[in-house]
Amino acid sequence: MEKINDSEGHPSSSHQTLKGTSKWATSLENLLEDPEGVKRFREFLKKEFSEENVLFWLACEEFKKTQGKKQMQEKAKEIYMTFLSSKASSQVNVEGQSRLNETILETPHPLMFQKLQDQIFNLMKYDSYSRFLKSDIFLNHKKCEEQEENSPEAQTAAKRASRIYNT
């Protein structure tokens, strides 16, 4: 397999060189792995009145890391009461939600919310995420990043030297 190099002759790897908005634009997964990306996405979802979707997704991710039955029961109940119960303060709209009743909270396991989390992920991926990439929040952040990258302070001596000697 042939290696691809960037304009400066360095091996190109989209996973290593992409960051910020460039990385966010490649996939929702990349966006959700970046705390700044999550912050901007939440800001966008808040304006769309659907911030509970990303909050539920994040809560499920944290839940998977929970150790101990008592802690799992507490977190499972918190997720249920916050996002899934008919009286939830930040109710998410998922299919089959009525079938998930409080009895399941007695015997929690790390993947108990997985199907519902996947539904919310797909809802965000095919709905909110594409609008986010066209939103002012995303575009303004991208513009700020580009201005920072092109500022004289951001240009390293090596880059300046390579421009001088490669002209």
PDB file of C-alpha atoms in Angstrom:
ATOM      1  CA  MET A   1       0.000   0.000   0.000  1.00  0.00           C
ATOM      2  CA  GLU A   2       1.347   3.395  -0.980  1.00  0.00           C
ATOM      3  CA  LYS A   3       1.841   5.981   1.766  1.00  0.00           C
ATOM      4  CA  ILE A   4       0.196   9.344   1.342  1.00  0.00           C
ATOM      5  CA  ASN A   5       2.147  12.422   2.390  1.00  0.00           C
ATOM      6  CA  ASP A   6       0.864  15.874   3.183  1.00  0.00           C
ATOM      7  CA  SER A   7       2.124  19.065   1.540  1.00  0.00           C
ATOM      8  CA  GLU A   8       5.188  19.119   3.774  1.00  0.00           C
ATOM      9  CA  GLY A   9       6.172  15.522   3.000  1.00  0.00           C
ATOM     10  CA  HIS A  10       5.019  14.057   6.318  1.00  0.00           C
ATOM     11  CA  PRO A  11       3.003  10.805   6.283  1.00  0.00           C
ATOM     12  CA  SER A  12      -0.651  11.742   6.294  1.00  0.00           C
ATOM     13  CA  SER A  13      -2.981  10.177   8.815  1.00  0.00           C
ATOM     14  CA  SER A  14      -6.483  11.576   9.133  1.00  0.00           C
ATOM     15  CA  HIS A  15      -6.651  10.350  12.745  1.00  0.00           C
ATOM     16  CA  GLN A  16      -3.516  12.221  13.802  1.00  0.00           C
ATOM     17  CA  THR A  17      -3.700  15.420  11.795  1.00  0.00           C
ATOM     18  CA  LEU A  18      -7.402  16.230  12.088  1.00  0.00           C
ATOM     19  CA  LYS A  19      -8.490  18.085  15.165  1.00  0.00           C
ATOM     20  CA  GLY A  20     -11.243  20.404  16.290  1.00  0.00           C
ATOM     21  CA  THR A  21     -13.965  21.127  13.773  1.00  0.00           C
ATOM     22  CA  SER A  22     -12.185  19.166  11.024  1.00  0.00           C
ATOM     23  CA  LYS A  23     -12.361  16.040  13.152  1.00  0.00           C
ATOM     24  CA  TRP A  24     -15.922  16.772  14.324  1.00  0.00           C
ATOM     25  CA  ALA A  25     -17.039  16.997  10.695  1.00  0.00           C
ATOM     26  CA  THR A  26     -15.823  13.449   9.936  1.00  0.00           C
ATOM     27  CA  SER A  27     -18.270  11.674  12.269  1.00  0.00           C
ATOM     28  CA  LEU A  28     -20.583  12.086  15.214  1.00  0.00           C
ATOM     29  CA  GLU A  29     -18.377   9.589  17.076  1.00  0.00           C
ATOM     30  CA  ASN A  30     -15.365  11.927  16.728  1.00  0.00           C
ATOM     31  CA  LEU A  31     -17.456  14.877  17.849  1.00  0.00           C
ATOM     32  CA  LEU A  32     -18.640  13.013  20.971  1.00  0.00           C
ATOM     33  CA  GLU A  33     -15.049  12.005  21.872  1.00  0.00           C
ATOM     34  CA  ASP A  34     -13.973  15.659  22.098  1.00  0.00           C
ATOM     35  CA  PRO A  35     -15.087  17.591  25.217  1.00  0.00           C
ATOM     36  CA  GLU A  36     -15.109  20.866  23.262  1.00  0.00           C
ATOM     37  CA  GLY A  37     -17.149  19.198  20.522  1.00  0.00           C
ATOM     38  CA  VAL A  38     -19.676  17.941  23.068  1.00  0.00           C
ATOM     39  CA  LYS A  39     -19.884  21.439  24.555  1.00  0.00           C
ATOM     40  CA  ARG A  40     -20.601  23.043  21.154  1.00  0.00           C
ATOM     41  CA  PHE A  41     -23.042  20.276  20.174  1.00  0.00           C
ATOM     42  CA  ARG A  42     -24.920  20.728  23.475  1.00  0.00           C
ATOM     43  CA  GLU A  43     -25.073  24.469  22.856  1.00  0.00           C
ATOM     44  CA  PHE A  44     -26.600  23.763  19.435  1.00  0.00           C
ATOM     45  CA  LEU A  45     -29.057  21.129  20.750  1.00  0.00           C
ATOM     46  CA  LYS A  46     -30.159  23.500  23.509  1.00  0.00           C
ATOM     47  CA  LYS A  47     -31.255  25.964  20.818  1.00  0.00           C
ATOM     48  CA  GLU A  48     -33.131  23.126  19.096  1.00  0.00           C
ATOM     49  CA  PHE A  49     -34.762  22.061  22.381  1.00  0.00           C
ATOM     50  CA  SER A  50     -33.201  18.583  22.165  1.00  0.00           C
ATOM     51  CA  GLU A  51     -30.189  18.795  24.486  1.00  0.00           C
ATOM     52  CA  GLU A  52     -31.612  15.859  26.465  1.00  0.00           C
ATOM     53  CA  ASN A  53     -30.552  13.531  23.631  1.00  0.00           C
ATOM     54  CA  VAL A  54     -26.823  14.131  24.052  1.00  0.00           C
ATOM     55  CA  LEU A  55     -27.195  14.267  27.853  1.00  0.00           C
ATOM     56  CA  PHE A  56     -28.883  10.844  27.804  1.00  0.00           C
ATOM     57  CA  TRP A  57     -26.182   9.449  25.491  1.00  0.00           C
ATOM     58  CA  LEU A  58     -23.423  10.785  27.775  1.00  0.00           C
ATOM     59  CA  ALA A  59     -25.186   9.438  30.890  1.00  0.00           C
ATOM     60  CA  CYS A  60     -25.363   5.980  29.270  1.00  0.00           C
ATOM     61  CA  GLU A  61     -21.647   6.115  28.430  1.00  0.00           C
ATOM     62  CA  GLU A  62     -20.845   6.957  32.056  1.00  0.00           C
ATOM     63  CA  PHE A  63     -23.237   4.259  33.269  1.00  0.00           C
ATOM     64  CA  LYS A  64     -21.299   1.586  31.336  1.00  0.00           C
ATOM     65  CA  LYS A  65     -18.212   2.405  33.437  1.00  0.00           C
ATOM     66  CA  THR A  66     -20.062   2.169  36.764  1.00  0.00           C
ATOM     67  CA  GLN A  67     -18.738  -0.435  39.181  1.00  0.00           C
ATOM     68  CA  GLY A  68     -20.710  -2.125  41.947  1.00  0.00           C
ATOM     69  CA  LYS A  69     -24.347  -3.156  42.068  1.00  0.00           C
ATOM     70  CA  LYS A  70     -25.456  -0.399  44.453  1.00  0.00           C
ATOM     71  CA  GLN A  71     -23.862   2.366  42.355  1.00  0.00           C
ATOM     72  CA  MET A  72     -25.337   0.823  39.192  1.00  0.00           C
ATOM     73  CA  GLN A  73     -28.791   0.746  40.767  1.00  0.00           C
ATOM     74  CA  GLU A  74     -28.499   4.389  41.808  1.00  0.00           C
ATOM     75  CA  LYS A  75     -27.243   5.543  38.394  1.00  0.00           C
ATOM     76  CA  ALA A  76     -29.792   3.394  36.530  1.00  0.00           C
ATOM     77  CA  LYS A  77     -32.599   4.928  38.585  1.00  0.00           C
ATOM     78  CA  GLU A  78     -31.205   8.413  37.978  1.00  0.00           C
ATOM     79  CA  ILE A  79     -31.096   7.818  34.194  1.00  0.00           C
ATOM     80  CA  TYR A  80     -34.584   6.339  34.250  1.00  0.00           C
ATOM     81  CA  MET A  81     -36.059   9.188  36.311  1.00  0.00           C
ATOM     82  CA  THR A  82     -34.259  11.910  34.332  1.00  0.00           C
ATOM     83  CA  PHE A  83     -34.749  10.639  30.779  1.00  0.00           C
ATOM     84  CA  LEU A  84     -37.119   7.659  30.492  1.00  0.00           C
ATOM     85  CA  SER A  85     -39.932   7.822  33.022  1.00  0.00           C
ATOM     86  CA  SER A  86     -43.256   9.355  31.995  1.00  0.00           C
ATOM     87  CA  LYS A  87     -42.534  12.059  34.608  1.00  0.00           C
ATOM     88  CA  ALA A  88     -38.935  12.610  33.465  1.00  0.00           C
ATOM     89  CA  SER A  89     -37.663  16.184  33.571  1.00  0.00           C
ATOM     90  CA  SER A  90     -35.639  15.714  30.346  1.00  0.00           C
ATOM     91  CA  GLN A  91     -37.568  12.935  28.657  1.00  0.00           C
ATOM     92  CA  VAL A  92     -36.045  11.473  25.488  1.00  0.00           C
ATOM     93  CA  ASN A  93     -38.287  10.235  22.725  1.00  0.00           C
ATOM     94  CA  VAL A  94     -37.436   6.572  22.158  1.00  0.00           C
ATOM     95  CA  GLU A  95     -39.438   3.620  20.903  1.00  0.00           C
ATOM     96  CA  GLY A  96     -40.181   0.934  23.433  1.00  0.00           C
ATOM     97  CA  GLN A  97     -39.719   3.348  26.305  1.00  0.00           C
ATOM     98  CA  SER A  98     -42.993   2.225  27.888  1.00  0.00           C
ATOM     99  CA  ARG A  99     -41.671  -1.371  28.041  1.00  0.00           C
ATOM    100  CA  LEU A 100     -38.704  -0.279  30.143  1.00  0.00           C
ATOM    101  CA  ASN A 101     -40.269  -0.119  33.565  1.00  0.00           C
ATOM    102  CA  GLU A 102     -38.827   0.402  36.993  1.00  0.00           C
ATOM    103  CA  THR A 103     -38.493  -3.328  37.746  1.00  0.00           C
ATOM    104  CA  ILE A 104     -35.457  -3.533  35.438  1.00  0.00           C
ATOM    105  CA  LEU A 105     -33.679  -1.070  37.749  1.00  0.00           C
ATOM    106  CA  GLU A 106     -33.405  -3.742  40.456  1.00  0.00           C
ATOM    107  CA  THR A 107     -31.034  -5.866  38.353  1.00  0.00           C
ATOM    108  CA  PRO A 108     -28.906  -3.357  36.430  1.00  0.00           C
ATOM    109  CA  HIS A 109     -26.179  -4.322  33.985  1.00  0.00           C
ATOM    110  CA  PRO A 110     -23.779  -2.095  31.967  1.00  0.00           C
ATOM    111  CA  LEU A 111     -25.640  -2.473  28.662  1.00  0.00           C
ATOM    112  CA  MET A 112     -29.206  -2.235  29.957  1.00  0.00           C
ATOM    113  CA  PHE A 113     -29.783   1.090  28.153  1.00  0.00           C
ATOM    114  CA  GLN A 114     -27.838   0.151  24.987  1.00  0.00           C
ATOM    115  CA  LYS A 115     -30.813  -0.208  22.600  1.00  0.00           C
ATOM    116  CA  LEU A 116     -32.284   3.092  23.732  1.00  0.00           C
ATOM    117  CA  GLN A 117     -28.855   4.757  23.577  1.00  0.00           C
ATOM    118  CA  ASP A 118     -28.412   3.458  20.015  1.00  0.00           C
ATOM    119  CA  GLN A 119     -31.795   4.898  19.030  1.00  0.00           C
ATOM    120  CA  ILE A 120     -30.833   8.303  20.400  1.00  0.00           C
ATOM    121  CA  PHE A 121     -27.404   8.112  18.748  1.00  0.00           C
ATOM    122  CA  ASN A 122     -29.018   7.403  15.364  1.00  0.00           C
ATOM    123  CA  LEU A 123     -31.539  10.181  15.909  1.00  0.00           C
ATOM    124  CA  MET A 124     -28.668  12.610  16.567  1.00  0.00           C
ATOM    125  CA  LYS A 125     -26.518  11.205  13.737  1.00  0.00           C
ATOM    126  CA  TYR A 126     -29.150  11.405  11.004  1.00  0.00           C
ATOM    127  CA  ASP A 127     -30.968  14.490  12.226  1.00  0.00           C
ATOM    128  CA  SER A 128     -29.270  16.943  14.592  1.00  0.00           C
ATOM    129  CA  TYR A 129     -25.636  16.277  13.603  1.00  0.00           C
ATOM    130  CA  SER A 130     -26.056  17.261   9.933  1.00  0.00           C
ATOM    131  CA  ARG A 131     -27.814  20.481  10.987  1.00  0.00           C
ATOM    132  CA  PHE A 132     -25.078  21.135  13.556  1.00  0.00           C
ATOM    133  CA  LEU A 133     -22.420  21.031  10.805  1.00  0.00           C
ATOM    134  CA  LYS A 134     -24.314  23.828   8.997  1.00  0.00           C
ATOM    135  CA  SER A 135     -25.049  25.853  12.146  1.00  0.00           C
ATOM    136  CA  ASP A 136     -23.557  29.202  13.109  1.00  0.00           C
ATOM    137  CA  ILE A 137     -22.143  27.605  16.278  1.00  0.00           C
ATOM    138  CA  PHE A 138     -20.079  25.125  14.243  1.00  0.00           C
ATOM    139  CA  LEU A 139     -19.161  27.509  11.417  1.00  0.00           C
ATOM    140  CA  ASN A 140     -18.084  30.314  13.764  1.00  0.00           C
ATOM    141  CA  HIS A 141     -15.952  27.907  15.811  1.00  0.00           C
ATOM    142  CA  LYS A 142     -14.386  26.620  12.592  1.00  0.00           C
ATOM    143  CA  LYS A 143     -13.640  30.188  11.461  1.00  0.00           C
ATOM    144  CA  CYS A 144     -11.958  30.962  14.812  1.00  0.00           C
ATOM    145  CA  GLU A 145      -9.829  27.823  14.518  1.00  0.00           C
ATOM    146  CA  GLU A 146      -8.747  28.766  11.005  1.00  0.00           C
ATOM    147  CA  GLN A 147      -7.831  32.288  12.123  1.00  0.00           C
ATOM    148  CA  GLU A 148      -5.750  30.873  14.998  1.00  0.00           C
ATOM    149  CA  GLU A 149      -3.972  28.425  12.658  1.00  0.00           C
ATOM    150  CA  ASN A 150      -3.131  31.218  10.224  1.00  0.00           C
ATOM    151  CA  SER A 151      -1.954  33.676  12.861  1.00  0.00           C
ATOM    152  CA  PRO A 152       1.798  34.447  12.888  1.00  0.00           C
ATOM    153  CA  GLU A 153       2.158  32.981  16.419  1.00  0.00           C
ATOM    154  CA  ALA A 154       0.816  29.618  15.226  1.00  0.00           C
ATOM    155  CA  GLN A 155       3.378  29.293  12.478  1.00  0.00           C
ATOM    156  CA  THR A 156       6.395  27.416  13.728  1.00  0.00           C
ATOM    157  CA  ALA A 157       9.944  28.292  12.781  1.00  0.00           C
ATOM    158  CA  ALA A 158      10.132  25.048  10.820  1.00  0.00           C
ATOM    159  CA  LYS A 159       7.098  25.969   8.758  1.00  0.00           C
ATOM    160  CA  ARG A 160       8.474  29.465   8.109  1.00  0.00           C
ATOM    161  CA  ALA A 161      11.847  27.996   7.129  1.00  0.00           C
ATOM    162  CA  SER A 162      10.239  25.426   4.840  1.00  0.00           C
ATOM    163  CA  ARG A 163       8.381  28.245   3.062  1.00  0.00           C
ATOM    164  CA  ILE A 164      11.580  30.236   2.642  1.00  0.00           C
ATOM    165  CA  TYR A 165      13.656  27.348   1.279  1.00  0.00           C
ATOM    166  CA  ASN A 166      10.965  25.686  -0.804  1.00  0.00           C
ATOM    167  CA  THR A 167       9.918  28.697  -2.875  1.00  0.00           C
TER     168      THR A 167
END
